[in-house]
Every structure is written in structure tokens, then in C-alpha cells.
mmCIF file of C-alpha atoms in Angstrom:
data_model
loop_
_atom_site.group_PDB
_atom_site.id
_atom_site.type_symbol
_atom_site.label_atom_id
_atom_site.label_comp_id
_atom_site.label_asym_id
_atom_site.label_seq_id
_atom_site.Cartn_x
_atom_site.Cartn_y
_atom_site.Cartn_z
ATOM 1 C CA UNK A 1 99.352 148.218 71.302
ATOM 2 C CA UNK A 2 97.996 146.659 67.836
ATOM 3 C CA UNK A 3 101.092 146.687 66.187
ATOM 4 C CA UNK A 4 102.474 144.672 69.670
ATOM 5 C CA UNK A 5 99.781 141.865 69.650
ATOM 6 C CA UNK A 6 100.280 141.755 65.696
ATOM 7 C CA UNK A 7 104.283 141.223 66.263
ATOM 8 C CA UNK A 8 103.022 138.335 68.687
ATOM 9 C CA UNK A 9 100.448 137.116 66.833
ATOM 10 C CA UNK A 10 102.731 136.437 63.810
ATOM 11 C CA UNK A 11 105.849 135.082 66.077
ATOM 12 C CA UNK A 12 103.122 132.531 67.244
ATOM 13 C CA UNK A 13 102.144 131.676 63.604
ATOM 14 C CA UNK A 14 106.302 131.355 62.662
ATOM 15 C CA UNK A 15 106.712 129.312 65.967
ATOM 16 C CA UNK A 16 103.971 126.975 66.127
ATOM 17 C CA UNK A 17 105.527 123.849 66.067
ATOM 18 C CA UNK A 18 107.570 124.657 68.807
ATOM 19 C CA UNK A 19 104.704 125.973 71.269
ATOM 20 C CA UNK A 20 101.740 123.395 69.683
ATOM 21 C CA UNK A 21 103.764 120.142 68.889
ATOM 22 C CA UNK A 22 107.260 119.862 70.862
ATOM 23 C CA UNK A 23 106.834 116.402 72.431
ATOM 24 C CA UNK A 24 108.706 117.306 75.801
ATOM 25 C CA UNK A 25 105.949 119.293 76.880
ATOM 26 C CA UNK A 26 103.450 118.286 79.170
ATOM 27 C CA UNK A 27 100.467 117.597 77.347
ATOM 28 C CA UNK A 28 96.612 116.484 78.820
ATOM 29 C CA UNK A 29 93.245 115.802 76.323
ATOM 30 C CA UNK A 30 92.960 114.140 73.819
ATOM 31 C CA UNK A 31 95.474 114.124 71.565
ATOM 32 C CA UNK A 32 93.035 115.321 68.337
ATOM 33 C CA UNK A 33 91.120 117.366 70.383
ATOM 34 C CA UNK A 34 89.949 120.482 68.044
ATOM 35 C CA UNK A 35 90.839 122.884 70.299
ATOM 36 C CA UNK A 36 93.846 123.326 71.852
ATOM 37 C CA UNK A 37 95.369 125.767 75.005
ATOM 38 C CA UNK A 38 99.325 126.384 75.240
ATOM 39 C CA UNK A 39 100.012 127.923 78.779
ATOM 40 C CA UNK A 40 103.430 129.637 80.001
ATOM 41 C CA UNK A 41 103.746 129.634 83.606
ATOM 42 C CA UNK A 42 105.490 129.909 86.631
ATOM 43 C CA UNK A 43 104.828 127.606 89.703
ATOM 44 C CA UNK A 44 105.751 130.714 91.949
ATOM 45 C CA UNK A 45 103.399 133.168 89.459
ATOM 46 C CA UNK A 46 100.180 134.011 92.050
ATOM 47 C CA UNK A 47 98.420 134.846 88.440
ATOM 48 C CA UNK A 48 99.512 131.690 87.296
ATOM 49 C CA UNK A 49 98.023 130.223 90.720
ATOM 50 C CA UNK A 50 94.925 131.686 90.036
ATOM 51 C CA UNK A 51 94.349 130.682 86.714
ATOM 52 C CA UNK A 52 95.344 127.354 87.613
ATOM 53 C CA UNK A 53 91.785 126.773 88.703
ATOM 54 C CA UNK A 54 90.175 127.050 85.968
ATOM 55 C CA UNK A 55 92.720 125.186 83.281
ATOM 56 C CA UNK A 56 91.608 122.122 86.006
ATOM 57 C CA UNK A 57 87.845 122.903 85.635
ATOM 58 C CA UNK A 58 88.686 122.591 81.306
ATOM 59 C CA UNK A 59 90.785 119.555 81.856
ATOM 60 C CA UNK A 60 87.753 117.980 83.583
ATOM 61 C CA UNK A 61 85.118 119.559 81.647
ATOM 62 C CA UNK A 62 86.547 119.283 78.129
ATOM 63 C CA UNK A 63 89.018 115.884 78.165
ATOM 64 C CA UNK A 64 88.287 115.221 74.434
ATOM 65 C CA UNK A 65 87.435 118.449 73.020
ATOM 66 C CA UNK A 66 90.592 120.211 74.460
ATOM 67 C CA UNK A 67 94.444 119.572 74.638
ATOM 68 C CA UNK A 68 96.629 121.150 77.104
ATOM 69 C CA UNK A 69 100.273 121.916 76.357
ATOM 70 C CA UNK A 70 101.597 123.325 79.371
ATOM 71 C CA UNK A 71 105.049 125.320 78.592
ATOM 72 C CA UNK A 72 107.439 125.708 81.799
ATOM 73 C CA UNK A 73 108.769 129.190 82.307
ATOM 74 C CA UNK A 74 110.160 129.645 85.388
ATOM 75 C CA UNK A 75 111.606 133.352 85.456
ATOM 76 C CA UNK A 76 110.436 134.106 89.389
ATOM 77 C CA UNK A 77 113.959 132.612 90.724
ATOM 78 C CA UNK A 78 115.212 129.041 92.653
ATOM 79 C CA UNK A 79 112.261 127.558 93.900
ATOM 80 C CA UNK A 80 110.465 128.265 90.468
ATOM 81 C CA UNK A 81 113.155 126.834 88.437
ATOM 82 C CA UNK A 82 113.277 123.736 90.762
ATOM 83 C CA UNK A 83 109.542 123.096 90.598
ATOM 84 C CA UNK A 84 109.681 123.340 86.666
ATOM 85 C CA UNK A 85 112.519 120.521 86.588
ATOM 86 C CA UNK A 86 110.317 118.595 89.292
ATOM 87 C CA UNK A 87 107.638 118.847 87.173
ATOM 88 C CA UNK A 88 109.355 117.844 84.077
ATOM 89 C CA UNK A 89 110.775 115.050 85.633
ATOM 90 C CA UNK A 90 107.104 113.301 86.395
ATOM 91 C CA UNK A 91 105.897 113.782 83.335
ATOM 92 C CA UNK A 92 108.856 111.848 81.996
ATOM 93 C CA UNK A 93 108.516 108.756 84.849
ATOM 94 C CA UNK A 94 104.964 109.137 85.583
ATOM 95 C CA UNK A 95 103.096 111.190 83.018
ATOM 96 C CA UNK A 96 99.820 110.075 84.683
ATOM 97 C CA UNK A 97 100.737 111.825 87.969
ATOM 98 C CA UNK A 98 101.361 114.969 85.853
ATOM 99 C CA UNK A 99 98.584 116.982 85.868
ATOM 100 C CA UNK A 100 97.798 116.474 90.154
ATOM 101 C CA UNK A 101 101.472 116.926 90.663
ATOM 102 C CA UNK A 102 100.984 120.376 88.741
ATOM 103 C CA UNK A 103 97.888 121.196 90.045
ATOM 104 C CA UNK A 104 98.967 120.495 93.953
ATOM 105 C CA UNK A 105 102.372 122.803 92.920
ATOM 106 C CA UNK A 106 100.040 125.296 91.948
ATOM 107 C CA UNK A 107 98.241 125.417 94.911
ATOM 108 C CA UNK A 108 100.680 125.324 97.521
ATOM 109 C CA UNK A 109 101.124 128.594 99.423
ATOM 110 C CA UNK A 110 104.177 130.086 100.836
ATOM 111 C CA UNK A 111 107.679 128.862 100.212
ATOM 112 C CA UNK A 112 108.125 125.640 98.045
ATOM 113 C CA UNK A 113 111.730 124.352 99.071
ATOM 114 C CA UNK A 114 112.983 120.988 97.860
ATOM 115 C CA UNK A 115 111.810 119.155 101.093
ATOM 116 C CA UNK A 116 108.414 120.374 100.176
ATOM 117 C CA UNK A 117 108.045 119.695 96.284
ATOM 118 C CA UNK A 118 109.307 115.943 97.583
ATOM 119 C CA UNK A 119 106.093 115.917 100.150
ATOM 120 C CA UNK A 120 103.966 116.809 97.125
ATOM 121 C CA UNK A 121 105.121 114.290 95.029
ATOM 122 C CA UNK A 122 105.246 111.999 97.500
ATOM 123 C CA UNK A 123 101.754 112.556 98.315
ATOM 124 C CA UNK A 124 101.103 111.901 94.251
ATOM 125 C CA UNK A 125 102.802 108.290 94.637
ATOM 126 C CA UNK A 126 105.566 109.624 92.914
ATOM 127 C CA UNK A 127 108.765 107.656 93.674
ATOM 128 C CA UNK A 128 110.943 110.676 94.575
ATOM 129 C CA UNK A 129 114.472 109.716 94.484
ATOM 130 C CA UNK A 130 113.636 108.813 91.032
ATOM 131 C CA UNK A 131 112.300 111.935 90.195
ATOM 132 C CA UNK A 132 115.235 113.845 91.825
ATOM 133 C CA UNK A 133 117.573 111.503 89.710
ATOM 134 C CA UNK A 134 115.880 112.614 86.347
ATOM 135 C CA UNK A 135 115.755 116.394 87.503
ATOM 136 C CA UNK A 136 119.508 116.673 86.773
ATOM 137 C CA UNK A 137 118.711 115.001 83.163
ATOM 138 C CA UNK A 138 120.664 117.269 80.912
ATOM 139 C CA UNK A 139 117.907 117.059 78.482
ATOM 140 C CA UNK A 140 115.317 118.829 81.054
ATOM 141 C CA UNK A 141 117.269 121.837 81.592
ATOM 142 C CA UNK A 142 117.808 121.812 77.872
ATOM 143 C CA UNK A 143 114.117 121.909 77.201
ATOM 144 C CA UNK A 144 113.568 124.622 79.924
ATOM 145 C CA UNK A 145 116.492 126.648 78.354
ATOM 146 C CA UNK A 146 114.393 126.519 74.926
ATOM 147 C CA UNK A 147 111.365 126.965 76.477
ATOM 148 C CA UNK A 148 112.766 130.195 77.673
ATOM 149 C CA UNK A 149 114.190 131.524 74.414
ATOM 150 C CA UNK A 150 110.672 130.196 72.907
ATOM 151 C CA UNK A 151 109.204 132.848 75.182
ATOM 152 C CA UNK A 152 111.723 135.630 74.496
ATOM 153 C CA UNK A 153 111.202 135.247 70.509
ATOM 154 C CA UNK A 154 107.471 135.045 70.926
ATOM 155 C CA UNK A 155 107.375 138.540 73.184
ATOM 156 C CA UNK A 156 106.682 136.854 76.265
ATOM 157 C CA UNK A 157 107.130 138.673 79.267
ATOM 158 C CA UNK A 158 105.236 137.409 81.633
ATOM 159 C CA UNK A 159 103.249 134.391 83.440
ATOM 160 C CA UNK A 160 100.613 133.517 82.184
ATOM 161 C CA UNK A 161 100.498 133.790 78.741
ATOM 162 C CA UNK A 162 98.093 131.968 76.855
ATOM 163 C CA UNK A 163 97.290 130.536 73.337
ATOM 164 C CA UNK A 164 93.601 129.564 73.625
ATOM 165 C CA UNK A 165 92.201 128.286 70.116
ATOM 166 C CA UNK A 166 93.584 131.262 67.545
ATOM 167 C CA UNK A 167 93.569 133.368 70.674
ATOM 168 C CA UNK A 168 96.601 135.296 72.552
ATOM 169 C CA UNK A 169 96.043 136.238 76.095
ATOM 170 C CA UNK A 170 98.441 137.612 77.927
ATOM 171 C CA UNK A 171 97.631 137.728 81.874
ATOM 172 C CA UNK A 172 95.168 135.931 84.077
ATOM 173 C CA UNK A 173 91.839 137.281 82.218
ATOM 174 C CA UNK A 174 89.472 134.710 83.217
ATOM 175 C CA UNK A 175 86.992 136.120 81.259
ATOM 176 C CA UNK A 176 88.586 136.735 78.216
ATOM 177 C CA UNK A 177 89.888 133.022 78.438
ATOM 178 C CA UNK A 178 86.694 131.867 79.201
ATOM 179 C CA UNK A 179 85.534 133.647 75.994
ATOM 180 C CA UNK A 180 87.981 132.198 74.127
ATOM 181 C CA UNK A 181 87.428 128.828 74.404
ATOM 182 C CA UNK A 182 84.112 129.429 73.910
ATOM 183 C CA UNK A 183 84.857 130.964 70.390
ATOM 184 C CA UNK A 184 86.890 128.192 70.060
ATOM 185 C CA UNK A 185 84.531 125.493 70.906
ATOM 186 C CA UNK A 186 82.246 126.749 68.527
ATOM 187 C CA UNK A 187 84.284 127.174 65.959
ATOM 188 C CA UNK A 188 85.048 123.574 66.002
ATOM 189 C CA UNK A 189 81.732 122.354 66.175
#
């Protein structure tokens, strides 16, 4: 199990400008905030859906001490995949509607066919049939495609996985999150 987290811990340190710094990914924070949390998910993960919470209660709490990257990982089929490119999509026309789009994905229960991501974004003010236009953007499905192969080289697995600070966290441990922003908040000052 050492020797695992090691092998991850060191394909995080040869990959970090991909997971830290690749400018298609959603971001929130401040942009020199000393602590930052990378986040693979899946908008049909119920782990991810649970952890969701609390990255909200951070992006409230901490808006210049932390930056958010969140990576999109779909791997639990359709619906997942088309909520990623959704997704994607607003934070290329409407990067302020981001994080509520995400967080109102997160939260909705059941199935999430196409008629119902449009409510949702709808409901964000999000002008839909542009958003469906730039969900077939070549460039989206390329960055999910890397994304994905991100993931695979890293040792990811599953949703969530998280980088919190110097921190890997595989799962929805709230604590150990919890504990490691705290380490990292300190640590920074």
C-alpha cells in the first residue's frame, strides 16, 4: 500500500503542470491563493455528491486562501460524460455560472438526461442553446480525453480523488480532507 501511494505521489510530482496549471480546467479562488485543491470527479459519483458539500463550504470559506481546479472524469457512462461536456461548456461562455452550475449538477438526484442538465442551466441563466453549441467543441472532448489519460498515468481509479495542499486522497474522507487543508493552511501561514 506504501509503495502504491509512493507510485502516485511521484506521478503527481512528474504531472503537475497538467493537474495544477492546465488552463481548460475549471478553476475558483484566487488565482495566488497558497493553497490549492485539484478534484477528479464524476457528476454521477454519489461520493463525489457527497463531497461536493464541503468543496462549496471551502469555496465560501476560503475564496483567497484556496484555489480550486476541478478535473472532469466522467467514467460512470452517458449521462456522466454529457454533464462533464455541459459543464465544460459554461465555464467556457459563462465561467461565472461555473461553480452553481456544478454545484446544482452535483446535487441533483436520480437520472440527469439532457432535458434536465438544460433545466439546470437554465435555472443558472445560462443561455442553453449556446451551451449545447459549444458541447460539441472538438476541443472539449479533447480536454476530457486528456483529462482521462491524466487520470490513468496518475493511478486514478476512482471518483473522487483529491490533491489537497501536498496531500493525496483518494475517496470521499471528509476528515482526512478536512485535515488536510488544515495542514495546508498552516503551512502557508
Amino acid at each position: 500500500r506504501q509503495r502504491e501511494l509512493q507510485a502516485t505521489v511521484d506521478a503527481v510530482t512528474a504531472n503537475s503542470a497538467q493537474i495544477f496549471s492546465d488552463e481548460r480546467d475549471p478553476v475558483v479562488g484566487s488565482a495566488d491563493a497558497p493553497v490549492t485543491i485539484v478534484e477528479f470527479f464524476d457528476y454521477r459519483c454519489t461520493f463525489c455528491m457527497r463531497a461536493n458539500s464541503w468543496i462549496q463550504t471551502v469555496a465560501e470559506e476560503h475564496p483567497e486562501d484556496v484555489r480550486i481546479v476541478f478535473k472532469e472524469f466522467p467514467i460512470r457512462g452517458p449521462e456522466a460524460e454529457e454533464a462533464a461536456l455541459a459543464s465544460l461548456a459554461v465555464w467556457q461562455i459563462a465561467p461565472y455560472a461555473y461553480l452553481a452550475f456544478h454545484d446544482d449538477l452535483m446535487r441533483a438526484s436520480g437520472p440527469l438526461p439532457s432535458e434536465r442538465i438544460d433545466e439546470i442551466a437554465q435555472a443558472n441563466g445560462i443561455d442553453v442553446a449556446q451551451m449545447r453549441a459549444t458541447m460539441e467543441s472538438e476541443a472539449i472532448a479533447e480536454h476530457i480525453v486528456d483529462v482521462s489519460a491524466l487520470a490513468r498515468s496518475v493511478g486514478i481509479t476512482g471518483t473522487p480523488f483529491f490533491i489537497i495542499g501536498d496531500e493525496i486522497i483518494p475517496g470521499a474522507d471528509m476528515a482526512a480532507m478536512q485535515r488536510a487543508l488544515d495542514n495546508a493552511l498552516a503551512a502557508a501561514g
